Structures are given as structure tokens and as C-alpha cells.
PDB file of N, CA and C and ligand atoms in Angstrom:
ATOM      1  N   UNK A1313       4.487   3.626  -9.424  1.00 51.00           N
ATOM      2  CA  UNK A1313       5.757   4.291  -9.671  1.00 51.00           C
ATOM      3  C   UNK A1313       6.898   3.465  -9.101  1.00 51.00           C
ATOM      4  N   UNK A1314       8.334   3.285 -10.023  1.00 55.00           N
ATOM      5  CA  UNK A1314       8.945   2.465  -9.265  1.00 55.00           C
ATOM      6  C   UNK A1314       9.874   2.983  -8.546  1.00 55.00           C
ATOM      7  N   UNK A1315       9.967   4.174  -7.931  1.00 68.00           N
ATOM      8  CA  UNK A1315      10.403   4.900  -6.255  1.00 68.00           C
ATOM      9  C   UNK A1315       9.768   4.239  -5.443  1.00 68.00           C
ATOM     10  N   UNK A1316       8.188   4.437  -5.481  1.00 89.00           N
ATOM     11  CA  UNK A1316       6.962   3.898  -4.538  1.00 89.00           C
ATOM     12  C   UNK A1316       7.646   1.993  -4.609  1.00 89.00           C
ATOM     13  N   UNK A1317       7.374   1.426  -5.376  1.00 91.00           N
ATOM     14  CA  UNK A1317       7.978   0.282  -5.169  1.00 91.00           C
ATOM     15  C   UNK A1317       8.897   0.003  -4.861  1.00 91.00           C
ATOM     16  N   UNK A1318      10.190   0.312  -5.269  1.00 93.00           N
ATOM     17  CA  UNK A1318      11.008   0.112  -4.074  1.00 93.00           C
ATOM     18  C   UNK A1318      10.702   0.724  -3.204  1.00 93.00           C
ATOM     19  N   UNK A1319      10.144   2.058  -2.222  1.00 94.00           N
ATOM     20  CA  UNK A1319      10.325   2.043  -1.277  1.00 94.00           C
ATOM     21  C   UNK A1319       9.598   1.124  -0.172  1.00 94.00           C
ATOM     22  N   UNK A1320       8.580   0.535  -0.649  1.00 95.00           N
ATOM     23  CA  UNK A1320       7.523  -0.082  -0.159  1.00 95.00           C
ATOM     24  C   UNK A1320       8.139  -1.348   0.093  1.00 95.00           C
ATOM     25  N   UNK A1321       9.523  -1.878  -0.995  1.00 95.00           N
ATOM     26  CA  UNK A1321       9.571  -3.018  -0.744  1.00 95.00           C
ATOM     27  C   UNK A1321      10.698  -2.948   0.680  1.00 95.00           C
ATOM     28  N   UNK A1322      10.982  -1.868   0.625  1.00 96.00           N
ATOM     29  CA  UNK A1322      12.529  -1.434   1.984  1.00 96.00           C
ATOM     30  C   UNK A1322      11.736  -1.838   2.948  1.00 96.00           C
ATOM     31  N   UNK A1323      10.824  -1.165   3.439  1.00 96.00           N
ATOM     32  CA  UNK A1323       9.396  -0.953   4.500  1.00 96.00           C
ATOM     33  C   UNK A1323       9.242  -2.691   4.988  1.00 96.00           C
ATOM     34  N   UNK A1324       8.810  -3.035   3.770  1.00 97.00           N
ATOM     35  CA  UNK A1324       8.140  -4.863   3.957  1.00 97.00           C
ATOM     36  C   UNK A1324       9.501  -5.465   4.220  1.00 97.00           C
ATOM     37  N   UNK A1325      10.788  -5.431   3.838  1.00 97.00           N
ATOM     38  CA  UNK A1325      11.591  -6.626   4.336  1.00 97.00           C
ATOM     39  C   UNK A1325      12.698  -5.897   5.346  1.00 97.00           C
ATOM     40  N   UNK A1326      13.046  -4.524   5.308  1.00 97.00           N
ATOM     41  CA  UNK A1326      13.407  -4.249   6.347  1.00 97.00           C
ATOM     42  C   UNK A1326      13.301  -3.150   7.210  1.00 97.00           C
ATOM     43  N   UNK A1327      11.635  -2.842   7.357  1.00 96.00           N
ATOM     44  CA  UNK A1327      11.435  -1.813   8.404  1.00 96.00           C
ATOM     45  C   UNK A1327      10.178  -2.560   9.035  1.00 96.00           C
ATOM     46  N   UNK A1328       9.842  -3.783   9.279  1.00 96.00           N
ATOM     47  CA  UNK A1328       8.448  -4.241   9.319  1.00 96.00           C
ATOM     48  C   UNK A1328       8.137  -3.738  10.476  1.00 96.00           C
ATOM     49  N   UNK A1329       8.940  -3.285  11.817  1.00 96.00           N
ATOM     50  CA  UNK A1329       8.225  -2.724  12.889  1.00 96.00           C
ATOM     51  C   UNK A1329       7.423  -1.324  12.046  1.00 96.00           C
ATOM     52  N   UNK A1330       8.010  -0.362  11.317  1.00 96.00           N
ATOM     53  CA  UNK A1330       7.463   0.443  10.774  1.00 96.00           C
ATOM     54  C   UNK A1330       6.127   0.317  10.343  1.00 96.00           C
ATOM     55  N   UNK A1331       5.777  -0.842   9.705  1.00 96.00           N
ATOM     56  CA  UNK A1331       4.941  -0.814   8.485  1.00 96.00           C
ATOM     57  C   UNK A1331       3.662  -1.602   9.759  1.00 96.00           C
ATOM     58  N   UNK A1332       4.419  -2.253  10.996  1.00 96.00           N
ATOM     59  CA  UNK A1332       3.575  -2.506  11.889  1.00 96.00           C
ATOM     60  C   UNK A1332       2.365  -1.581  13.077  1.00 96.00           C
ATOM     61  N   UNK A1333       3.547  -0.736  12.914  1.00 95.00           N
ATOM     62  CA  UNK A1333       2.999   1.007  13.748  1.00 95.00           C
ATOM     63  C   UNK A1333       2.157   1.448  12.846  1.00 95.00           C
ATOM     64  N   UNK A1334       2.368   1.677  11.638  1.00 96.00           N
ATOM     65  CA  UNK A1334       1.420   2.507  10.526  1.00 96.00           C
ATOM     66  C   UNK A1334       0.133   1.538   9.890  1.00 96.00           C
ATOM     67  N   UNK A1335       0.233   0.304  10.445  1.00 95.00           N
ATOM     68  CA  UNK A1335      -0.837  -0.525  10.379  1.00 95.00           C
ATOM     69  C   UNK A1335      -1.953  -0.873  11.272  1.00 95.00           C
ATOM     70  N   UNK A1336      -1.263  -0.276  12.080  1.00 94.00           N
ATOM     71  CA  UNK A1336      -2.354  -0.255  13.540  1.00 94.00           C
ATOM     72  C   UNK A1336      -2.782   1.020  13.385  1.00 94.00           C
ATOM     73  N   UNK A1337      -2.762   1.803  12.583  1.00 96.00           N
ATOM     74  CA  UNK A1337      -3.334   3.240  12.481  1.00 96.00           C
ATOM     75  C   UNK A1337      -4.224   3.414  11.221  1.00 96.00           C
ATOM     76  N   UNK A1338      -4.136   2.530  10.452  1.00 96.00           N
ATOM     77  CA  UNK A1338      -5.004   2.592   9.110  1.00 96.00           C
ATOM     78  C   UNK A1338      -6.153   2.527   8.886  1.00 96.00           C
ATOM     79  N   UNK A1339      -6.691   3.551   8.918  1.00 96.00           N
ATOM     80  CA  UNK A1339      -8.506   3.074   8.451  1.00 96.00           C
ATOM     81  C   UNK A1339      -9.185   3.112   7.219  1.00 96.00           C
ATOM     82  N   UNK A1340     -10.283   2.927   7.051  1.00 97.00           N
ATOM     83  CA  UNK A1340     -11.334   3.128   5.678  1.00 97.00           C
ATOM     84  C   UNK A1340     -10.852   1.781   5.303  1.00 97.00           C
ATOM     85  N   UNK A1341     -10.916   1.422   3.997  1.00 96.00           N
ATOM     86  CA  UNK A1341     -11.023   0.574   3.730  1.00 96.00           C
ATOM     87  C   UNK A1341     -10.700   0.784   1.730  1.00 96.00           C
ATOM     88  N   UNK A1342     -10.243  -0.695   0.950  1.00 95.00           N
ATOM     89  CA  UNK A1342     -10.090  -0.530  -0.114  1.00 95.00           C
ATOM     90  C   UNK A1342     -11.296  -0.519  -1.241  1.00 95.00           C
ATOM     91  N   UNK A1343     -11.706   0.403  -1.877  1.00 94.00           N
ATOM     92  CA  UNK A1343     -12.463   0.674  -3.105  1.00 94.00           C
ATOM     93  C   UNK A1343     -12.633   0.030  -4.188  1.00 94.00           C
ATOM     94  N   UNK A1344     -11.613   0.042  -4.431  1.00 91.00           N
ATOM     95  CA  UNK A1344     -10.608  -0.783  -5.274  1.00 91.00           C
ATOM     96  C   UNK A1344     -10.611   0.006  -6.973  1.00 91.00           C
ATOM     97  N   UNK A1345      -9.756   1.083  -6.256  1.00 93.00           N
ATOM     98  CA  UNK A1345      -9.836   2.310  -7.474  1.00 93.00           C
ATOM     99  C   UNK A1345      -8.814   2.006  -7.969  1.00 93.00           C
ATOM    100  N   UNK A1346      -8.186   1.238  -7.779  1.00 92.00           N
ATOM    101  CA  UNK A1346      -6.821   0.214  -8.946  1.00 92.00           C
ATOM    102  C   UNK A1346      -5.582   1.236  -8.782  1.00 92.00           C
ATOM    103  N   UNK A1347      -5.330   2.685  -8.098  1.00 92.00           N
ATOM    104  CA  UNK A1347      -4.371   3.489  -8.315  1.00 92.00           C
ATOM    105  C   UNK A1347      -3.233   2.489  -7.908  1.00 92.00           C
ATOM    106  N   UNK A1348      -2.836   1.692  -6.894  1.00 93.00           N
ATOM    107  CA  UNK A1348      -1.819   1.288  -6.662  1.00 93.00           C
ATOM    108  C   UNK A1348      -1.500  -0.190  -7.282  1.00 93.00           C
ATOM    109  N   UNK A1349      -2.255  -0.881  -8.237  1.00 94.00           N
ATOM    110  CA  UNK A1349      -2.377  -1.876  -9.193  1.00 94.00           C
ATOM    111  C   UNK A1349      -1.520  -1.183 -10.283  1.00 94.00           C
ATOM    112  N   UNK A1350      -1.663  -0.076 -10.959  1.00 89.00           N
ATOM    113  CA  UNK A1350      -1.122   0.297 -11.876  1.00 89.00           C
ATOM    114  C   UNK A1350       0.010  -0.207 -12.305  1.00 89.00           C
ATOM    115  N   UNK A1351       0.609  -0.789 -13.673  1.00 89.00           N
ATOM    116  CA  UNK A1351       1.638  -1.083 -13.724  1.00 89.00           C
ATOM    117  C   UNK A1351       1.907  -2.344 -13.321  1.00 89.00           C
ATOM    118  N   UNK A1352       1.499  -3.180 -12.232  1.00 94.00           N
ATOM    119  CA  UNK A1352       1.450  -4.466 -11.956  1.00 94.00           C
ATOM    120  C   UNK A1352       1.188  -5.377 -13.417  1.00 94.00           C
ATOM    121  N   UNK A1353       1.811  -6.208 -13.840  1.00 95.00           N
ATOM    122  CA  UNK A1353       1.299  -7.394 -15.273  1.00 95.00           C
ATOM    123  C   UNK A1353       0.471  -8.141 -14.377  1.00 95.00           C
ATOM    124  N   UNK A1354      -0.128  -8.217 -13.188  1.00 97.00           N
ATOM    125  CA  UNK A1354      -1.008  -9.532 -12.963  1.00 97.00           C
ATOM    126  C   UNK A1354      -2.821  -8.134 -13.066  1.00 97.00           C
ATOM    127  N   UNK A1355      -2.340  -7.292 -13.280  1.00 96.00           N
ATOM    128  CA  UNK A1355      -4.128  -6.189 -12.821  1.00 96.00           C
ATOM    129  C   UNK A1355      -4.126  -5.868 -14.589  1.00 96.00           C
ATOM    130  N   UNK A1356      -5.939  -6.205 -14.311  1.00 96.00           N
ATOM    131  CA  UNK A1356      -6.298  -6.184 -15.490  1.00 96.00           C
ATOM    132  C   UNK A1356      -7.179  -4.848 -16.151  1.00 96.00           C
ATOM    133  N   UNK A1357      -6.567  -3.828 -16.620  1.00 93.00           N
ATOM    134  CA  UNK A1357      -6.666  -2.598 -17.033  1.00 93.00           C
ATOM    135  C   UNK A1357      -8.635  -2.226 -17.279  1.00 93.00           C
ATOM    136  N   UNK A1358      -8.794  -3.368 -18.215  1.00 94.00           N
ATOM    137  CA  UNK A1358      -9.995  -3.171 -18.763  1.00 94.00           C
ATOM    138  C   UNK A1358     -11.121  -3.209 -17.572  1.00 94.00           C
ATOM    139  N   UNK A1359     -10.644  -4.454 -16.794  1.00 94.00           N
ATOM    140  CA  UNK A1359     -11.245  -4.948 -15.893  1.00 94.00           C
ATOM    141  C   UNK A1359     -11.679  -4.337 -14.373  1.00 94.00           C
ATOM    142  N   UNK A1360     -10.279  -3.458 -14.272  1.00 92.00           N
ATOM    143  CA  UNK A1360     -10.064  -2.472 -13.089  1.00 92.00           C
ATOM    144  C   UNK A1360      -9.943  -3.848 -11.942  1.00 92.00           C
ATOM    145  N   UNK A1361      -9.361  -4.926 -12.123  1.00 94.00           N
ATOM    146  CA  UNK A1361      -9.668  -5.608 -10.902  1.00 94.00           C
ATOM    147  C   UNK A1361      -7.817  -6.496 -11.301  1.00 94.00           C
ATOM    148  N   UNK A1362      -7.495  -7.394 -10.210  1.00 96.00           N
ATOM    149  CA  UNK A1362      -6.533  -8.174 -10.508  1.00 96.00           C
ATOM    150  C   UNK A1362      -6.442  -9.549 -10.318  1.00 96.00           C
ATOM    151  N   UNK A1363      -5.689 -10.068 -11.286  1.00 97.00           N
ATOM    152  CA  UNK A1363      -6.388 -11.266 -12.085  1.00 97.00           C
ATOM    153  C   UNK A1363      -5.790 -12.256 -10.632  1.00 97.00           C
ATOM    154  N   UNK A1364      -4.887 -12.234 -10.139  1.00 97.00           N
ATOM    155  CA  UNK A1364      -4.058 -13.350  -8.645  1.00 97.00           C
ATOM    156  C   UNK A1364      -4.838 -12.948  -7.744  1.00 97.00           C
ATOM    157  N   UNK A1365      -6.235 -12.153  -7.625  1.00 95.00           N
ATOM    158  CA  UNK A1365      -6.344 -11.486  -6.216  1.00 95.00           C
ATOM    159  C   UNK A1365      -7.053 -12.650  -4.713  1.00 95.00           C
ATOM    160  N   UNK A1366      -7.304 -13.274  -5.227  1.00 96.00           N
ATOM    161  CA  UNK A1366      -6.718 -14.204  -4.543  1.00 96.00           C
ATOM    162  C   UNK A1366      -5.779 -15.383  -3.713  1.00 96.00           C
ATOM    163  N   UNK A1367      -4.880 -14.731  -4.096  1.00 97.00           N
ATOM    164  CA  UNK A1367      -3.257 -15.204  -4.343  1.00 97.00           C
ATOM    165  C   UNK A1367      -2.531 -14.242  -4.243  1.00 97.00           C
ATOM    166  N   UNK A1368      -3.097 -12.552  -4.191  1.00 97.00           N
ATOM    167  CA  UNK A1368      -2.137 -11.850  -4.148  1.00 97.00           C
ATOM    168  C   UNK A1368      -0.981 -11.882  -3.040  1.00 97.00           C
ATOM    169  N   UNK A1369       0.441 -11.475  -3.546  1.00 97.00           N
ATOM    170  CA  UNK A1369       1.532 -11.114  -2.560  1.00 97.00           C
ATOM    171  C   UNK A1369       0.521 -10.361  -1.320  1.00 97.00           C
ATOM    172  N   UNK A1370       1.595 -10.566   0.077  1.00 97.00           N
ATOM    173  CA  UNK A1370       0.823 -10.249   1.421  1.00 97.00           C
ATOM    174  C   UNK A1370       1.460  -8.777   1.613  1.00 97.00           C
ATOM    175  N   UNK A1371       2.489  -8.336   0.510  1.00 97.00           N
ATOM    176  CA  UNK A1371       3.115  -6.664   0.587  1.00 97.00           C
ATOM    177  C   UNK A1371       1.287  -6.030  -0.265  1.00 97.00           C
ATOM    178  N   UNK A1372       0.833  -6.782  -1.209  1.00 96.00           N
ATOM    179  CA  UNK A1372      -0.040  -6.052  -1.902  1.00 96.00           C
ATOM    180  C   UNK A1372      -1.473  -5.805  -0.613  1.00 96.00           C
ATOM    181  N   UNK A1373      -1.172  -7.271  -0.085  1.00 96.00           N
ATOM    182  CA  UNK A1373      -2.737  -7.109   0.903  1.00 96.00           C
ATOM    183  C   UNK A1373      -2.694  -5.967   2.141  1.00 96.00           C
ATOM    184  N   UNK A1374      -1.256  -5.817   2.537  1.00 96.00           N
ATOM    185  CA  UNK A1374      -0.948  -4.665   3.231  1.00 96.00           C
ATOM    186  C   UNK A1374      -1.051  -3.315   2.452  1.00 96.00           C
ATOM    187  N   UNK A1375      -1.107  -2.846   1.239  1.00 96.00           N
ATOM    188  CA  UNK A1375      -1.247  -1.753   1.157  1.00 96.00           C
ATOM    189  C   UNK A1375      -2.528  -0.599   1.355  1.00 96.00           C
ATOM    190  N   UNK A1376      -2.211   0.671   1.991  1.00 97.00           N
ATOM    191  CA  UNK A1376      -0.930   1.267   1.837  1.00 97.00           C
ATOM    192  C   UNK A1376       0.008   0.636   3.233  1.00 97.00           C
ATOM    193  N   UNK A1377       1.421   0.994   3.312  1.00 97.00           N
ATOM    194  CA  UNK A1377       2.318   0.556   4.277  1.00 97.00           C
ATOM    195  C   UNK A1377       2.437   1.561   5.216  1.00 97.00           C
ATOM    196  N   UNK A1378       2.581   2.502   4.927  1.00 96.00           N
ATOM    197  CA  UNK A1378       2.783   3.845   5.304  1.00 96.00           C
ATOM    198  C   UNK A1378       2.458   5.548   4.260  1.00 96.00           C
ATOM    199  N   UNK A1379       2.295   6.531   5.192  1.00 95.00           N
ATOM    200  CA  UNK A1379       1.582   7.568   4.322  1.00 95.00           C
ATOM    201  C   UNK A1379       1.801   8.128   3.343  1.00 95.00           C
ATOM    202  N   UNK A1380       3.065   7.619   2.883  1.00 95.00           N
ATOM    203  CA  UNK A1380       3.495   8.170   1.538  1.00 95.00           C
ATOM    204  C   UNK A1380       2.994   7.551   0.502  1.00 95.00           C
ATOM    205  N   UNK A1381       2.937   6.381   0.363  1.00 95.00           N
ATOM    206  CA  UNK A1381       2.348   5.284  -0.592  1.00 95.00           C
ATOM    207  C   UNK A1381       0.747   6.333  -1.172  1.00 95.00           C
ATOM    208  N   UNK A1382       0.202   6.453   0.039  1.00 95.00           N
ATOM    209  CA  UNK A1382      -1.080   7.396  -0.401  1.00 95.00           C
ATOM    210  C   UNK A1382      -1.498   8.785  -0.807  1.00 95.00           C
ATOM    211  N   UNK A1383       0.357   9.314  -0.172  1.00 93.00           N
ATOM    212  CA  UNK A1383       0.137  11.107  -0.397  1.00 93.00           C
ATOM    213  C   UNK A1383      -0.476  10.859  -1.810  1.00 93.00           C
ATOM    214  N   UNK A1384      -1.140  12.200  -2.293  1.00 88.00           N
ATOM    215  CA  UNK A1384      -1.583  12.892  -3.347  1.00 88.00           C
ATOM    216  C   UNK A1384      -2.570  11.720  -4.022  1.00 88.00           C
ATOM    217  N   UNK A1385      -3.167  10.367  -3.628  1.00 91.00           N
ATOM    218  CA  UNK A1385      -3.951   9.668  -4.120  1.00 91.00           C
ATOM    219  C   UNK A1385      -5.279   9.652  -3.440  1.00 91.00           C
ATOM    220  N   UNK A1386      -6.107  10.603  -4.024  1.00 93.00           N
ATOM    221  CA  UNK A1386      -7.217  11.120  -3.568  1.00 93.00           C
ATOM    222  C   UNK A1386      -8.495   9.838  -3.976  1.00 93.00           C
ATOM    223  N   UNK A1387      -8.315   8.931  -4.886  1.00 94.00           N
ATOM    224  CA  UNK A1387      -8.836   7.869  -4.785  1.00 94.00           C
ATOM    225  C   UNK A1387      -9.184   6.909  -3.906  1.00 94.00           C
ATOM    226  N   UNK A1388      -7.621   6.772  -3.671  1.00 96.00           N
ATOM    227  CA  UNK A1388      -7.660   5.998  -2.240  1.00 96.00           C
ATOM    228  C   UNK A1388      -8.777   5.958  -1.009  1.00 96.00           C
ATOM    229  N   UNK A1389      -9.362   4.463  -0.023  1.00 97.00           N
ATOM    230  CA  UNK A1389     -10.119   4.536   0.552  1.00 97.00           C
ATOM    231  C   UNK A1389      -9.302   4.702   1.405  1.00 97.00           C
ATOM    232  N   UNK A1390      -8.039   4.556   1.793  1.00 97.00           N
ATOM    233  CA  UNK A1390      -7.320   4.410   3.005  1.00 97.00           C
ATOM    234  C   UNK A1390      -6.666   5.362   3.697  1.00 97.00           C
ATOM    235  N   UNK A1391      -6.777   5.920   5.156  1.00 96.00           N
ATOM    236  CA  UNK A1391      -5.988   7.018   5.646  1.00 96.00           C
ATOM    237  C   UNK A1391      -5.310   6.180   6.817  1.00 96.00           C
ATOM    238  N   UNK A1392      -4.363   7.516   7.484  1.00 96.00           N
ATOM    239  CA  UNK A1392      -3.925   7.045   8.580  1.00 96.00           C
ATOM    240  C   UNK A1392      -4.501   7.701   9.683  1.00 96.00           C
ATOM    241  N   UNK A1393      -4.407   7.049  10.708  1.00 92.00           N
ATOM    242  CA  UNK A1393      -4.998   8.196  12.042  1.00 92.00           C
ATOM    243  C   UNK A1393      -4.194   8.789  12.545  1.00 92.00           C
ATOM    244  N   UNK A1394      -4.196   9.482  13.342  1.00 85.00           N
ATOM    245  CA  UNK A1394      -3.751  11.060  14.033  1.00 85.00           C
ATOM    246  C   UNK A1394      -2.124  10.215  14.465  1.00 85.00           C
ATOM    247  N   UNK A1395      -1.234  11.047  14.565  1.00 66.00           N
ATOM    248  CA  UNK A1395       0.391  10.315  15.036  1.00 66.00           C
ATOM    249  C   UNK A1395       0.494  10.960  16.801  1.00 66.00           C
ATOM    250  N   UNK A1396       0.762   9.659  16.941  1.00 57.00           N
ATOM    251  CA  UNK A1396       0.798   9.694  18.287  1.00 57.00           C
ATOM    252  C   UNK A1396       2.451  10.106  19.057  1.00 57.00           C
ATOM    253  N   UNK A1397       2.770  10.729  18.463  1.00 53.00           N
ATOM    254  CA  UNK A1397       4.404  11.130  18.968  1.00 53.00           C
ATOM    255  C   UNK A1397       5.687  10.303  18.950  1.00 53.00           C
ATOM    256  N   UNK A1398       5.379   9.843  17.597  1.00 53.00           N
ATOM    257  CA  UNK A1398       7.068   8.253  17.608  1.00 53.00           C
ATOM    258  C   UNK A1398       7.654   9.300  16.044  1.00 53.00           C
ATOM    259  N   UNK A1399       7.014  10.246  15.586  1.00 52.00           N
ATOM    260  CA  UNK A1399       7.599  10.867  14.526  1.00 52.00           C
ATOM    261  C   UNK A1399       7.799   9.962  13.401  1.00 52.00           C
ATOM    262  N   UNK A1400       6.814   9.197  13.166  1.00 56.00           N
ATOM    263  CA  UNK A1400       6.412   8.352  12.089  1.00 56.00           C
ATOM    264  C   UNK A1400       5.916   9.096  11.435  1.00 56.00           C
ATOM    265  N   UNK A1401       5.082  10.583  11.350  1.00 54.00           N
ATOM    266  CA  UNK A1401       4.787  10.928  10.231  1.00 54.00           C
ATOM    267  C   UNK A1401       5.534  11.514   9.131  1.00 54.00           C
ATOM    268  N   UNK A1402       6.796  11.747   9.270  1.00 55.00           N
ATOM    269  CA  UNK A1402       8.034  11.916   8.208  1.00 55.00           C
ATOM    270  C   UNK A1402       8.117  11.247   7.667  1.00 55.00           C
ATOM    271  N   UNK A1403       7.903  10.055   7.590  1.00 56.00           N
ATOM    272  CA  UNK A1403       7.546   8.723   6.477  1.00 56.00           C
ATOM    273  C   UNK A1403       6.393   9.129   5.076  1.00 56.00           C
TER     274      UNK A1403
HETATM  275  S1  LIG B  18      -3.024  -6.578  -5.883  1.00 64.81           S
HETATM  276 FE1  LIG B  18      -2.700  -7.760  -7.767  1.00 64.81          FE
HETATM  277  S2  LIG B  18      -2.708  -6.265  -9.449  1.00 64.81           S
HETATM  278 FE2  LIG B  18      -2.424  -5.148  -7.524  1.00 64.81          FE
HETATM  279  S3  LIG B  18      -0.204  -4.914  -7.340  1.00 64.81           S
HETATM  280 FE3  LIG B  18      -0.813  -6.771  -6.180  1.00 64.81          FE
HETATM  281  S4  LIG B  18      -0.597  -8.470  -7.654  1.00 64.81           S
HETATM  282 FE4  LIG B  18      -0.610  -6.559  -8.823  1.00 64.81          FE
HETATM  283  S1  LIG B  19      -5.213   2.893  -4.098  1.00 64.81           S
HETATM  284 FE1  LIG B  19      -6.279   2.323  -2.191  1.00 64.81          FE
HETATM  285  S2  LIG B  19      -8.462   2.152  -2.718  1.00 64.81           S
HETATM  286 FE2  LIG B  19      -7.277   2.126  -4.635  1.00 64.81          FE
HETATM  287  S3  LIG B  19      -6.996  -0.053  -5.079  1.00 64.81           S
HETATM  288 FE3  LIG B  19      -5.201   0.642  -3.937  1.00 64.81          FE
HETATM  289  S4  LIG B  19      -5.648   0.231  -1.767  1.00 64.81           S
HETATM  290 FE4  LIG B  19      -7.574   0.124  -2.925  1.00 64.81          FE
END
């Protein structure tokens, strides 16, 4: 969605302490259920995989950034852990 993209891109060039706090909290791991590929021209639909992923941008290797990126994507392997009182979870 391109809300989610821009907001993701605000996060990566100017909140990176943010996206640093909510990265030290991230667990599970990627599936690679393509929900956040969507829409990208380099991910290949048929394929479910993406064609640079070796090369991918380092905003893509960070995702998610923070918990919104993942609300309501039940696909997703990735959560965050418990908030430790900086009121990062309003993000
Ligand atoms: S990982 Fe690849 S397909 Fe997914 S958004 Fe990034 S560049 Fe596009
Ligand atoms: S939504 Fe999560 S599990 Fe699915 S491809 Fe993206 S990072 Fe991986």
C-alpha cells in the first residue's frame, strides 16, 4: 500500500533511532508469504519470490520497521516483543 510505503520510507531516512528500538524487539522470522512484496516490479507474482533478492534495498531487508507495517497481516512471520515503556507502541 502506498501509505505503508511512504510511511516506512519516513521511518528509514528520518526516524532510524525508531526503526532501531523496534528492531531490537523483532522476532520470528520471514516465511516469505510475499504480503509486503506486493506491488514491488522487482517480486515475481507467479513465483511468490523476488527476482533482486539478493541485491535487495536494506529498507526491504529490514522489514517489518515497526508494528504497523504488520498490523492486520496475519501471514506475516514477524512480531514485536512486549514494549518496554518509551511509548513506541503508538507507532
Ligand atoms: S524484497 Fe524484493 S520484491 Fe520485495 S519489496 Fe524489496 S525489492 Fe521488492
Ligand atoms: S510479510 Fe513478513 S513473512 Fe511475508 S514476505 Fe514480508 S517479511 Fe516475509
Amino acid at each position: 500500500m502506498i501509505d505503508g510505503w511512504i510511511r516506512r520510507r519516513v521511518f528509514w531516512y528520518l526516524r532510524r533511532e525508531v526503526v532501531a528500538e523496534w528492531g531490537a524487539r523483532k522476532i520470528g522470522r520471514c516465511n516469505r508469504c510475499g504480503r509486503c512484496c506486493r506491488g514491488c516490479p522487482a517480486f515475481d507474482v507467479k513465483g511468490m519470490r523476488c527476482r533482486i533478492y539478493s541485491r535487495r534495498p536494506e529498507i526491504c531487508k529490514a522489514f517489518p520497521l515497526v508494528p504497523m507495517d504488520i498490523a492486520g497481516v496475519e501471514s506475516c512471520g514477524y512480531d514485536f516483543g512486549p514494549e518496554v515503556g518509551t511509548g513506541l507502541r503508538e507507532i
